[in-house]
Short mmCIF file of C-alpha atoms (C1' of nucleotides) in Angstrom, two decimals:
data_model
loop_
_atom_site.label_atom_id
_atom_site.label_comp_id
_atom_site.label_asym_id
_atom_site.label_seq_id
_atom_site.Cartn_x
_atom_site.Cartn_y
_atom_site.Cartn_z
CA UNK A 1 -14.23 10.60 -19.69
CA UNK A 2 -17.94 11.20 -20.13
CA UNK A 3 -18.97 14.57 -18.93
CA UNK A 4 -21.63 13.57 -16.11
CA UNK A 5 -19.55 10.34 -14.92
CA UNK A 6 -16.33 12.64 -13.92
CA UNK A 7 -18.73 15.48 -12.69
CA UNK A 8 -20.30 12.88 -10.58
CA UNK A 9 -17.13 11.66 -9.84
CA UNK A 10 -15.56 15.17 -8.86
CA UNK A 11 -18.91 16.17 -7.04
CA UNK A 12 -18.10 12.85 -4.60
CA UNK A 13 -14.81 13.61 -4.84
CA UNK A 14 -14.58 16.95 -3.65
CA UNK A 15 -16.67 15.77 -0.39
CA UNK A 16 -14.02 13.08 0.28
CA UNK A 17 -10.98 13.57 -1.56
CA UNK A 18 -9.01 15.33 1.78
CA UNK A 19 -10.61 13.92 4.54
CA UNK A 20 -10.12 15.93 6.98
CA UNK A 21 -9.48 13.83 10.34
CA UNK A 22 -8.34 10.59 8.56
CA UNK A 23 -6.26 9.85 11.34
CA UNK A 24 -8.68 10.17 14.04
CA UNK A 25 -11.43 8.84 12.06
CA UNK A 26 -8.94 5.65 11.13
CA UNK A 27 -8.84 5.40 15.27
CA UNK A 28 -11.94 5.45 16.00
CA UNK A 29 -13.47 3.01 13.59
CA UNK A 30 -10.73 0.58 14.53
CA UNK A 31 -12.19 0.97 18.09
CA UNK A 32 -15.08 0.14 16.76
CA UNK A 33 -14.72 -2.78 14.76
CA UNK A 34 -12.39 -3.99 17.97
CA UNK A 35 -15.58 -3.65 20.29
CA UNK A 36 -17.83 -5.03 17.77
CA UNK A 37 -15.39 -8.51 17.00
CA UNK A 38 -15.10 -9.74 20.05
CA UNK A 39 -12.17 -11.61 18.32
CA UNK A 40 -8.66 -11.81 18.63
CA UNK A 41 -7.01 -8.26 17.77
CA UNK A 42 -4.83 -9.50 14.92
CA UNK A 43 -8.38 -10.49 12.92
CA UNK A 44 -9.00 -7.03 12.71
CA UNK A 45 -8.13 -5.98 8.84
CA UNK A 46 -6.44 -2.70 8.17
CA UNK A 47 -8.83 -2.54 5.06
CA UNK A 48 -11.85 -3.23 6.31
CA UNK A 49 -10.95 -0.20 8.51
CA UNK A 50 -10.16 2.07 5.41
CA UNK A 51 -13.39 0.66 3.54
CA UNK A 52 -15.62 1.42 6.44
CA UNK A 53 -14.14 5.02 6.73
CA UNK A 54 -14.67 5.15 3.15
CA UNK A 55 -11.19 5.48 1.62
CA UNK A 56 -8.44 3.94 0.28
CA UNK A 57 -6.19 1.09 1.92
CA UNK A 58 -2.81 3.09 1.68
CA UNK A 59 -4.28 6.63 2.42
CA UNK A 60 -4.04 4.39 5.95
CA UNK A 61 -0.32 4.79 5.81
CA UNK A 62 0.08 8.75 5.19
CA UNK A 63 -1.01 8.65 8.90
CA UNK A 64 0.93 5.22 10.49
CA UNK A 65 3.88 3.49 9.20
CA UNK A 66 2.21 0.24 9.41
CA UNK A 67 -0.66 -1.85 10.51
CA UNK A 68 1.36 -2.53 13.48
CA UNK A 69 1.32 1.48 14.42
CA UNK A 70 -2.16 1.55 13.83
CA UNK A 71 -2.48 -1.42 16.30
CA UNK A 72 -0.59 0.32 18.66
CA UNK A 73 -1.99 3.36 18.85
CA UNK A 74 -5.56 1.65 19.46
CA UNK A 75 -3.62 0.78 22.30
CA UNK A 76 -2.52 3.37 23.81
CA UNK A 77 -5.95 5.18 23.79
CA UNK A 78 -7.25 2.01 25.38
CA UNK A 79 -3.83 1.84 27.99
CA UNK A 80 -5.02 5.75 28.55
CA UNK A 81 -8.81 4.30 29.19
CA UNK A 82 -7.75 1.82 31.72
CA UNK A 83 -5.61 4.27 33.48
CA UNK A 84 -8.01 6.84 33.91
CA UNK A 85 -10.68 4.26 35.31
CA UNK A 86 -8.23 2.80 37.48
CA UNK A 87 -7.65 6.51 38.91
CA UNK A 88 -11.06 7.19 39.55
CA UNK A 89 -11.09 4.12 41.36
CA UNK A 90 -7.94 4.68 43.63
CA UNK A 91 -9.95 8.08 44.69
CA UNK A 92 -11.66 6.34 47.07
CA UNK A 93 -8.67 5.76 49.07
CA UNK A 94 -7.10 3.18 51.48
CA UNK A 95 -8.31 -0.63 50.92
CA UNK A 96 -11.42 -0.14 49.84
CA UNK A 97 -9.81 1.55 47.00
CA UNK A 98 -7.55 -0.57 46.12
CA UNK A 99 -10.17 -3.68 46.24
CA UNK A 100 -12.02 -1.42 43.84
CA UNK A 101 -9.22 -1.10 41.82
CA UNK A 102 -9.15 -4.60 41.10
CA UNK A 103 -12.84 -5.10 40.37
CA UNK A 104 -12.46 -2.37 37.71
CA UNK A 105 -9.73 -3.73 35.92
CA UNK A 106 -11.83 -7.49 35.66
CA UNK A 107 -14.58 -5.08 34.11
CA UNK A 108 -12.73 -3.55 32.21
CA UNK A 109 -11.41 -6.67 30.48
CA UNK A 110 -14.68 -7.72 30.32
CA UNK A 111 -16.55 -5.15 28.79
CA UNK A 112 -13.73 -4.22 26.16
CA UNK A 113 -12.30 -7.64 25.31
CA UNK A 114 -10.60 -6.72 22.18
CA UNK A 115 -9.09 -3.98 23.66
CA UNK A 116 -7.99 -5.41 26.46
CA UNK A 117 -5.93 -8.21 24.69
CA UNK A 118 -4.19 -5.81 22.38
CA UNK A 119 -2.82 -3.31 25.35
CA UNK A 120 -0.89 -6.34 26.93
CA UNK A 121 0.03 -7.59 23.42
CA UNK A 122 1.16 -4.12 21.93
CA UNK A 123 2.62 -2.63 25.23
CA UNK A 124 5.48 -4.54 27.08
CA UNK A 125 6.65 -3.05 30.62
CA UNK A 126 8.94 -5.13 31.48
CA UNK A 127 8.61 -3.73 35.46
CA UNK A 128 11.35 -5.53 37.44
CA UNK A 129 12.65 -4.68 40.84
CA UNK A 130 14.81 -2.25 39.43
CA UNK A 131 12.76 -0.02 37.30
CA UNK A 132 10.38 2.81 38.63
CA UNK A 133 6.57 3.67 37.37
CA UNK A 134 5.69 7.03 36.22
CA UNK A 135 3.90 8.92 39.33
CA UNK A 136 -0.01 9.12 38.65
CA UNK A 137 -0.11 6.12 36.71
CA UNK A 138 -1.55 2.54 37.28
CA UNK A 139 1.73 1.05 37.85
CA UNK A 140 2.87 3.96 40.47
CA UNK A 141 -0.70 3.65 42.50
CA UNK A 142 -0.09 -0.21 42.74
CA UNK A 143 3.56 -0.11 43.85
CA UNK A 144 2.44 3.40 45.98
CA UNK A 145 -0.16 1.66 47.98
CA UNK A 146 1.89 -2.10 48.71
CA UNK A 147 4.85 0.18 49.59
CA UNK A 148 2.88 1.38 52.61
CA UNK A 149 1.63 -1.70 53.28
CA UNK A 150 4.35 -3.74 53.65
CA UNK A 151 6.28 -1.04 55.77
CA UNK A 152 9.31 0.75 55.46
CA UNK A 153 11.53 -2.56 56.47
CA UNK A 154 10.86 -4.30 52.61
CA UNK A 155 12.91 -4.65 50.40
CA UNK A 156 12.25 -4.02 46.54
CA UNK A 157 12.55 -7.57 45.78
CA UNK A 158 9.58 -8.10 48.25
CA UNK A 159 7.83 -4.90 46.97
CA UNK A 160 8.00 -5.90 43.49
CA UNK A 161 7.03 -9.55 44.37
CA UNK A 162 3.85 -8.18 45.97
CA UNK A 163 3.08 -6.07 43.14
CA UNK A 164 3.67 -8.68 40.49
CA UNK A 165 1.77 -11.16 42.71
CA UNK A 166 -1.41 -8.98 43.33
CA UNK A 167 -1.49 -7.85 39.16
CA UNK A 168 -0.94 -11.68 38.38
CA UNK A 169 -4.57 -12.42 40.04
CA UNK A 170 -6.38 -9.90 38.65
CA UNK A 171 -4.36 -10.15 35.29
CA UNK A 172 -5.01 -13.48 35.21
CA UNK A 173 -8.85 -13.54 36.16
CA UNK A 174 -9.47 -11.22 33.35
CA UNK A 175 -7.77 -13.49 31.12
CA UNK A 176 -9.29 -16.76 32.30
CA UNK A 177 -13.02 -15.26 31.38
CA UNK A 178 -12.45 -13.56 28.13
CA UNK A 179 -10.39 -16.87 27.06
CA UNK A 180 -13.90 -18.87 28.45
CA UNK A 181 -11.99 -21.11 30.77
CA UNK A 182 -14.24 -19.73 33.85
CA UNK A 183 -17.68 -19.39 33.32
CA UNK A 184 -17.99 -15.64 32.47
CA UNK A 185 -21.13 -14.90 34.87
CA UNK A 186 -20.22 -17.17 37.95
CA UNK A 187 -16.77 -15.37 38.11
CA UNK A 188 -18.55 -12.06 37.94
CA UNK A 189 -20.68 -13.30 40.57
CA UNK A 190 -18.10 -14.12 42.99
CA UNK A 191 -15.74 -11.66 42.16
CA UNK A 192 -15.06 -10.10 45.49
CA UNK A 193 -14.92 -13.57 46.94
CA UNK A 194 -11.91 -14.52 44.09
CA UNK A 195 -10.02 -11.47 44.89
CA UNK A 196 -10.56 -12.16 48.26
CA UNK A 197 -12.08 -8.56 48.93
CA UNK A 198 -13.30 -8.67 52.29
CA UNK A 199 -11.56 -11.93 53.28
CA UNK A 200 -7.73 -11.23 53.55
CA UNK A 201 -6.01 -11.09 49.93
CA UNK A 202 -6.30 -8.73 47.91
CA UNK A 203 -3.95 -6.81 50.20
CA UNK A 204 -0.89 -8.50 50.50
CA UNK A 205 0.06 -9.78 53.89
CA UNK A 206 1.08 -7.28 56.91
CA UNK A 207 3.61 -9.12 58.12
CA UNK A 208 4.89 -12.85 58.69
CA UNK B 1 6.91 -32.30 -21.25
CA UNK B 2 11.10 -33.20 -21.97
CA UNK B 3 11.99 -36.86 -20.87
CA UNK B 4 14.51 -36.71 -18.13
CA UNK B 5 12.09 -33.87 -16.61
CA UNK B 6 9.18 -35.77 -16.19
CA UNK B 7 11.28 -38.65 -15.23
CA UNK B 8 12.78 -36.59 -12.29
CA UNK B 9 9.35 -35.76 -11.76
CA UNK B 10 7.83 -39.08 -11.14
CA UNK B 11 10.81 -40.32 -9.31
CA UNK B 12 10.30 -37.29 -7.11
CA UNK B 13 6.87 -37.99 -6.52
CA UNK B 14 6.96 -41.81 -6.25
CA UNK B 15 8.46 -40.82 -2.88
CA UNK B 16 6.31 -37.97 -1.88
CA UNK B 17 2.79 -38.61 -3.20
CA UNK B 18 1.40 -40.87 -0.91
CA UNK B 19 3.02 -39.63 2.02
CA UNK B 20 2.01 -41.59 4.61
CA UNK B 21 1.84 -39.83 7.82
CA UNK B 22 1.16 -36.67 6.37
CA UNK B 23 -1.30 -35.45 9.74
CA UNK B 24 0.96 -36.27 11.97
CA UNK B 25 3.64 -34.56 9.85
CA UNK B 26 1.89 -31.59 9.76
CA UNK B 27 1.30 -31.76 13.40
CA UNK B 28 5.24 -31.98 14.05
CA UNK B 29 5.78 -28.96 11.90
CA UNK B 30 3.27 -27.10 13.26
CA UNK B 31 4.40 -27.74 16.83
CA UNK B 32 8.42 -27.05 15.51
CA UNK B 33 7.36 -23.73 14.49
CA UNK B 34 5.34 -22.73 17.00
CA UNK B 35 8.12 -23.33 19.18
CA UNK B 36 10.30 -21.59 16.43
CA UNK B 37 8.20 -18.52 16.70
CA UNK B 38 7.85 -17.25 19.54
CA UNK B 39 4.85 -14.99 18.15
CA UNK B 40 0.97 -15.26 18.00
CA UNK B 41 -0.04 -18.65 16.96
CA UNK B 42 -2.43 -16.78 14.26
CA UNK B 43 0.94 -16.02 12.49
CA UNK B 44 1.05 -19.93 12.26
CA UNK B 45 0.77 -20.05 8.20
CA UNK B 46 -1.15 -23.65 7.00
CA UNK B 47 0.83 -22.89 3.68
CA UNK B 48 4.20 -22.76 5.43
CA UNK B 49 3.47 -26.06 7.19
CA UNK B 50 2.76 -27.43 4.43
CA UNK B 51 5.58 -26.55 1.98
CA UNK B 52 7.94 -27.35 5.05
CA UNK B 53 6.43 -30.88 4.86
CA UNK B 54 6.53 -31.09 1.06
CA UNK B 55 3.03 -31.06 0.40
CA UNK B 56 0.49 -28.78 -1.40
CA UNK B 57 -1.62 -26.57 0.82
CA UNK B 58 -5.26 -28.18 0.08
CA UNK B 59 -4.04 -31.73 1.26
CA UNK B 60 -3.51 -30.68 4.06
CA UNK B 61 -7.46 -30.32 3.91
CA UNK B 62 -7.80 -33.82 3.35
CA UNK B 63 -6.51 -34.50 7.60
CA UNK B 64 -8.03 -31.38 9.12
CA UNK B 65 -11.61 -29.79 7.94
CA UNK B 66 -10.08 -25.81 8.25
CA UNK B 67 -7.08 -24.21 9.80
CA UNK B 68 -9.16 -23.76 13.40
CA UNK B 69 -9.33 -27.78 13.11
CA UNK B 70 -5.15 -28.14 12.62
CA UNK B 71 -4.40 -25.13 15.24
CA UNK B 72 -7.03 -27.21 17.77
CA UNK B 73 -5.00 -30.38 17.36
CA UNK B 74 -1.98 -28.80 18.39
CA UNK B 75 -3.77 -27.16 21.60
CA UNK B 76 -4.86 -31.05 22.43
CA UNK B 77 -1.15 -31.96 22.22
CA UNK B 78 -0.11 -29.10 24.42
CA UNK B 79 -2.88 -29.48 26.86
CA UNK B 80 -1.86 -33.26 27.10
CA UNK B 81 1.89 -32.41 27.80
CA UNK B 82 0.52 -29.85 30.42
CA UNK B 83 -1.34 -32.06 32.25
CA UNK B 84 1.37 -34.87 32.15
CA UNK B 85 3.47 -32.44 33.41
CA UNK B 86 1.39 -31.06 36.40
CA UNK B 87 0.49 -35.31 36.81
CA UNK B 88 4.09 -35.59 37.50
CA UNK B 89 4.68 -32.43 39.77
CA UNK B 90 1.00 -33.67 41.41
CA UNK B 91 2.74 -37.21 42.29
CA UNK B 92 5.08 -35.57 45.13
CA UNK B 93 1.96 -34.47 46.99
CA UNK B 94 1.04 -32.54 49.68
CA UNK B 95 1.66 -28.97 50.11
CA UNK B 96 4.99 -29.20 48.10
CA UNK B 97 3.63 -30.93 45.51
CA UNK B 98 0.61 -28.38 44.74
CA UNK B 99 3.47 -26.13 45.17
CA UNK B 100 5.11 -27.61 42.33
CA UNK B 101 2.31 -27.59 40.17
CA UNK B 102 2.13 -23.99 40.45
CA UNK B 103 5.75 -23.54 39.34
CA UNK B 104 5.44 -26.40 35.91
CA UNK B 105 2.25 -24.18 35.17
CA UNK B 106 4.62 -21.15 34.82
CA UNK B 107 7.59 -22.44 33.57
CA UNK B 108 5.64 -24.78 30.94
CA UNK B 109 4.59 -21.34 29.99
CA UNK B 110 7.97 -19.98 29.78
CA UNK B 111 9.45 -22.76 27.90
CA UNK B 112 6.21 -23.21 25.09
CA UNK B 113 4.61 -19.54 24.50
CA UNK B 114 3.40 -19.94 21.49
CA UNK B 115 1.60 -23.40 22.35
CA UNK B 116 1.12 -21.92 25.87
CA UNK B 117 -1.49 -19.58 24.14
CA UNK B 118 -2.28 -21.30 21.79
CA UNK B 119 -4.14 -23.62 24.64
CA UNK B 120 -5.96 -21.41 26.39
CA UNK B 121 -7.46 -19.49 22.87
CA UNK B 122 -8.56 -22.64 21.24
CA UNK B 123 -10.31 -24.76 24.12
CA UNK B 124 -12.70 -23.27 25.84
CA UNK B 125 -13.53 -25.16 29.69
CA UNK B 126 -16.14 -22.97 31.69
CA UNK B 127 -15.33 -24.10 34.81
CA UNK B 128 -17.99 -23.33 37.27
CA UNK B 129 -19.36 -23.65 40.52
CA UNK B 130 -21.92 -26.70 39.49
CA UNK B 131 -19.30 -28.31 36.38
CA UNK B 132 -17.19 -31.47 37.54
CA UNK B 133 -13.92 -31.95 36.58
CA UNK B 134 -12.69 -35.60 34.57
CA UNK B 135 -11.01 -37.60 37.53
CA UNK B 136 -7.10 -37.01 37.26
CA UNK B 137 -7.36 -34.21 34.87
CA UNK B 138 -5.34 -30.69 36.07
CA UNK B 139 -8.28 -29.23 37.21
CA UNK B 140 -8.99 -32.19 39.12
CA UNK B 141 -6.28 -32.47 40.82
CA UNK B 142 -6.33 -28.68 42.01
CA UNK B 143 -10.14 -28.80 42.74
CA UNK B 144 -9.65 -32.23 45.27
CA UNK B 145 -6.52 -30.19 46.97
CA UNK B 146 -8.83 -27.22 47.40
CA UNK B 147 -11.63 -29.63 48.36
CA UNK B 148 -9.34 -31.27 51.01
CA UNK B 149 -7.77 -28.29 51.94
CA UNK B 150 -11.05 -26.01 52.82
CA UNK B 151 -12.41 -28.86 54.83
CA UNK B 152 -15.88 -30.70 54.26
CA UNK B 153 -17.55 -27.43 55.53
CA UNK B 154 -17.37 -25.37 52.25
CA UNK B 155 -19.48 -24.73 49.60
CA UNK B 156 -19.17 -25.36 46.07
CA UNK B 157 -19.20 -21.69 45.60
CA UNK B 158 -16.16 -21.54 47.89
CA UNK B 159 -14.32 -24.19 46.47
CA UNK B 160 -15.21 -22.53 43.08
CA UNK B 161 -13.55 -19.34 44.02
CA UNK B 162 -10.46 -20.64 46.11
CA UNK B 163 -9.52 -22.43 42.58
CA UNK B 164 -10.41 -19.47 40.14
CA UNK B 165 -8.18 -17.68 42.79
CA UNK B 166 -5.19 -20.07 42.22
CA UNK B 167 -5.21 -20.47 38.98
CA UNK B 168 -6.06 -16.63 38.14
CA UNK B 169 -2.90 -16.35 40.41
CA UNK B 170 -0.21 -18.67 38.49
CA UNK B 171 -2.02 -18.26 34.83
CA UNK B 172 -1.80 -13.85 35.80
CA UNK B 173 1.86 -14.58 35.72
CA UNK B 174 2.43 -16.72 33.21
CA UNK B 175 0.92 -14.57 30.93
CA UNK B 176 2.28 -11.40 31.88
CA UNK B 177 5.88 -13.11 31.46
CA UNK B 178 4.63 -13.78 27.86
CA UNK B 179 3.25 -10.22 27.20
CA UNK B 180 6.84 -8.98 28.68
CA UNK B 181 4.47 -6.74 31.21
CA UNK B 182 6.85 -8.09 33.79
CA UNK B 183 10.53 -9.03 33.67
CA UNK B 184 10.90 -12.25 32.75
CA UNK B 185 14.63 -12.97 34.66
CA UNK B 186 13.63 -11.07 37.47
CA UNK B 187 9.76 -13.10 37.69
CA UNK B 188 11.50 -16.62 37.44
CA UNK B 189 13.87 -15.99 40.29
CA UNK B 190 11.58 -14.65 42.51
CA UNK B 191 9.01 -17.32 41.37
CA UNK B 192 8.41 -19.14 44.63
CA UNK B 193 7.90 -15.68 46.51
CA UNK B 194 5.62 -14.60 44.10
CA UNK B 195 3.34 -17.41 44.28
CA UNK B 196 3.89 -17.45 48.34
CA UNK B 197 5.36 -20.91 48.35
CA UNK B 198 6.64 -20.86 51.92
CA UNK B 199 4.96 -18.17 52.76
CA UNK B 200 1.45 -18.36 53.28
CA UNK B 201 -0.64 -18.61 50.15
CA UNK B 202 -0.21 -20.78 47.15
CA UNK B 203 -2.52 -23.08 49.05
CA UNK B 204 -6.16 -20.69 50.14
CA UNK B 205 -6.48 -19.91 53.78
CA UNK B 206 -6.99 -22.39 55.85
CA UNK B 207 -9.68 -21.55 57.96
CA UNK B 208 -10.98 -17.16 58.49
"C1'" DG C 1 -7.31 -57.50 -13.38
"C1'" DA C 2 -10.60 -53.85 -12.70
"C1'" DC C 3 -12.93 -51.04 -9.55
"C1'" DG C 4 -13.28 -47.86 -5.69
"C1'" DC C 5 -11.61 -44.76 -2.59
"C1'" DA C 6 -8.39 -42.38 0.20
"C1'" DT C 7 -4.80 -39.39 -0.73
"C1'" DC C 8 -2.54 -35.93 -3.08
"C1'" DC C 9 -2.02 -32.33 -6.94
"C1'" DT C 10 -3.00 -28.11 -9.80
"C1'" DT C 11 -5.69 -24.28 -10.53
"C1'" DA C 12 -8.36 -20.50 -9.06
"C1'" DC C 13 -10.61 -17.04 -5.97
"C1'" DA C 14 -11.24 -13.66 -2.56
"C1'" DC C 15 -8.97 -11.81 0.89
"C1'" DT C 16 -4.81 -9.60 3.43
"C1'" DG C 17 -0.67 -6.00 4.29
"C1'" DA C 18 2.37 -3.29 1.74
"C1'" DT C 19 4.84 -0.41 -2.08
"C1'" DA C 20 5.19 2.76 -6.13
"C1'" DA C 21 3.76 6.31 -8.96
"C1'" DG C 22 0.36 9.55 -10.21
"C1'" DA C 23 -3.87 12.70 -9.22
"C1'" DT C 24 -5.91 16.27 -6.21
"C1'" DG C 25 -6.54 20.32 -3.72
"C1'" DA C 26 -5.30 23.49 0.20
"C1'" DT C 27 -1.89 26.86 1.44
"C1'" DC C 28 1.48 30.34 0.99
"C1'" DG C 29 4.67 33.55 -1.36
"C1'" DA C 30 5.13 36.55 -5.56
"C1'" DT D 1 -4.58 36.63 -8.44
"C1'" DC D 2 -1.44 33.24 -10.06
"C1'" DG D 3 1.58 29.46 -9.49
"C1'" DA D 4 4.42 26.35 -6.92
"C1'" DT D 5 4.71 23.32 -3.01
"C1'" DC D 6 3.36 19.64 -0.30
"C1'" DA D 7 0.42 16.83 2.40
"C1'" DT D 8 -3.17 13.89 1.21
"C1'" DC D 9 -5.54 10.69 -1.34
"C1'" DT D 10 -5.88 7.74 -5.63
"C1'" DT D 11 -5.15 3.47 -8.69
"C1'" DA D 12 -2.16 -0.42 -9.96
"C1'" DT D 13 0.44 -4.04 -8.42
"C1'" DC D 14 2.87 -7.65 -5.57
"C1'" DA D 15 3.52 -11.38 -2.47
"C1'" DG D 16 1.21 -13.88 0.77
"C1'" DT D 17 -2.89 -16.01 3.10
"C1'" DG D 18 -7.06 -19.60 3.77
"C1'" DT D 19 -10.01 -22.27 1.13
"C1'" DA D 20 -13.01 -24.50 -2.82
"C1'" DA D 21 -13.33 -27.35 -7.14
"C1'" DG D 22 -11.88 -30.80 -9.98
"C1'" DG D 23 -8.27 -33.87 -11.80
"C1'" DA D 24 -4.24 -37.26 -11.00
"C1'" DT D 25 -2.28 -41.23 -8.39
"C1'" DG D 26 -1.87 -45.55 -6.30
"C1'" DC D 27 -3.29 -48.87 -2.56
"C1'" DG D 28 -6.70 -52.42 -1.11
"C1'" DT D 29 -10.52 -55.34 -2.27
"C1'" DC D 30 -13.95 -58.04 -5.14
#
DNA sequence: GACGCATCCTTACACTGATAAGATGATCGA
DNA sequence: TCGATCATCTTATCAGTGTAAGGATGCGTC
């Protein structure tokens, strides 16, 4: 209780004590630490986070029931990300949209591993034949764009076979490099020729 | 220090002290709950193994140099039951039996998540165009296929993408099963149509 | 029979996510 | 302008984790 510690300590105080965007600022450096690791998402420490903003551990909870909110909500913004490159892909129309599509989603994985790994592990679809995507989104354009391929004549088992077929490749690619089972720059290299851009794939087939 | 207490002690540890096969009992346990699980294999607790085996945490040190060491262990033992697995589908041969593989991959998947991912996080491969493959391995067996399948004409950047594009294809699903991105009742039954077994395209084209 | 060494134990440390109870300060009604 | 309210942040604490250091045990060998 000496008079210039707790003046020091109310001068710092009153700088940090309400912090303003704690929330957002909890977000963002999560993002950050996420882009900088590399790692798996789960490494990520919900401390560090809270350190690095420059507060304390539970102040983290006033704004997210748990570390597996927080985790989640990293998520969504990077779900959100994905969506709205995928979008400005699909712009370009017809099949060379949709080829670009594909290459953007690879990059994407790429370029934000950590990311990447915790929307899949933090978000479950569950798509089946039966259930229907939200218009505008990711889901929607895929489904959209093999509906008119395939014709009016198939079925939703065969539509949703087609979708889940063409997101298994890409899915899977992006998978396959960040896990270092394919060598990172050769896939990159041959991308187009993987997805079979400009060969026959990436579309599904017109007909039997 | 009371008599019949240390007694019970040292007949309790008379059993347990030396304990024999303690790796490979920590191996079991750590396979029995990763197939317990279900989750990550990060949420795989060395302490829990341990005290399920009736050890102290720190011997386990004394069979594995860190946790990464223990957790790699168990991704050799899955990656061996893989590829005994795909050996066995491999043995029909022809076009069915690459067929087959394709559907063991997935369903070895569905049946062992947690060692499932636990393979493809903790053993890096970097396949490339100019790496070879150990005769009989999986990715052996997939590459000569491809090899015979494309005909002598193709390049090793061909062959290179036709097997990225197959196994992107049947590792896409797998894991999207696991994330729950896709249905996983709805997935398994349309399995074969998925993967175009009897349609066109498990196998790469044949010729453009 | 004593030594040596692999094997296991206890203890301890620095981390993690999470809870409880108290301090702080902005905001709004009197 | 004062005082109460309430969201926000604090410190203290707990159970759990991986791992390091050093001591106990008991099997195999000279």
């Amino acid at each position: 209780m000496i008079d210039h510690l707790s003046a020091v300590k109310i001068e710092s105080s009153t700088r940090s004590y309400h912090h303003g965007g704690l929330r957002q600022a909890v977000i963002d450096e999560g993002l950050r630490l996420l882009d900088a690791n590399q790692k798996e998402p789960d490494a990520l420490s919900l401390r560090q986070i809270a350190r690095n903003v420059g507060v304390s551990a539970p102040a983290v909870y006033h704004h997210f029931p748990d570390k597996q909110a927080l985790l989640k909500s990293l998520a969504d913004y990077g779900m959100q990300m994905l969506a709205e490159q995928q979008a400005e892909a699909a712009k370009i129309g017809g099949e060379t949209g949709f080829a670009e599509m594909g290459r953007t989603y690879v990059r994407f994985a790429i370029a934000n591993p950590g990311l990447f790994r915790l929307i899949f592990s933090h978000m479950p679809m569950r798509i089946s034949p039966s259930t229907s995507a939200l218009k505008g989104s990711p889901e929607w354009m895929l489904r959209d764009y093999i509906k008119r391929t395939l014709g009016p004549t198939a079925t939703a088992r065969e539509q949703f076979a087609a979708v889940v077929r063409v997101w298994s490749l890409i899915h899977g690619l992006s998978m396959l490099i960040l896990d270092e089972q394919v060598d990172h720059q050769s896939a990159e290299e041959l991308l187009d020729e993987i997805l079979e851009v400009g060969g026959l794939r990436l579309k599904v087939r017109t007909q039997t």
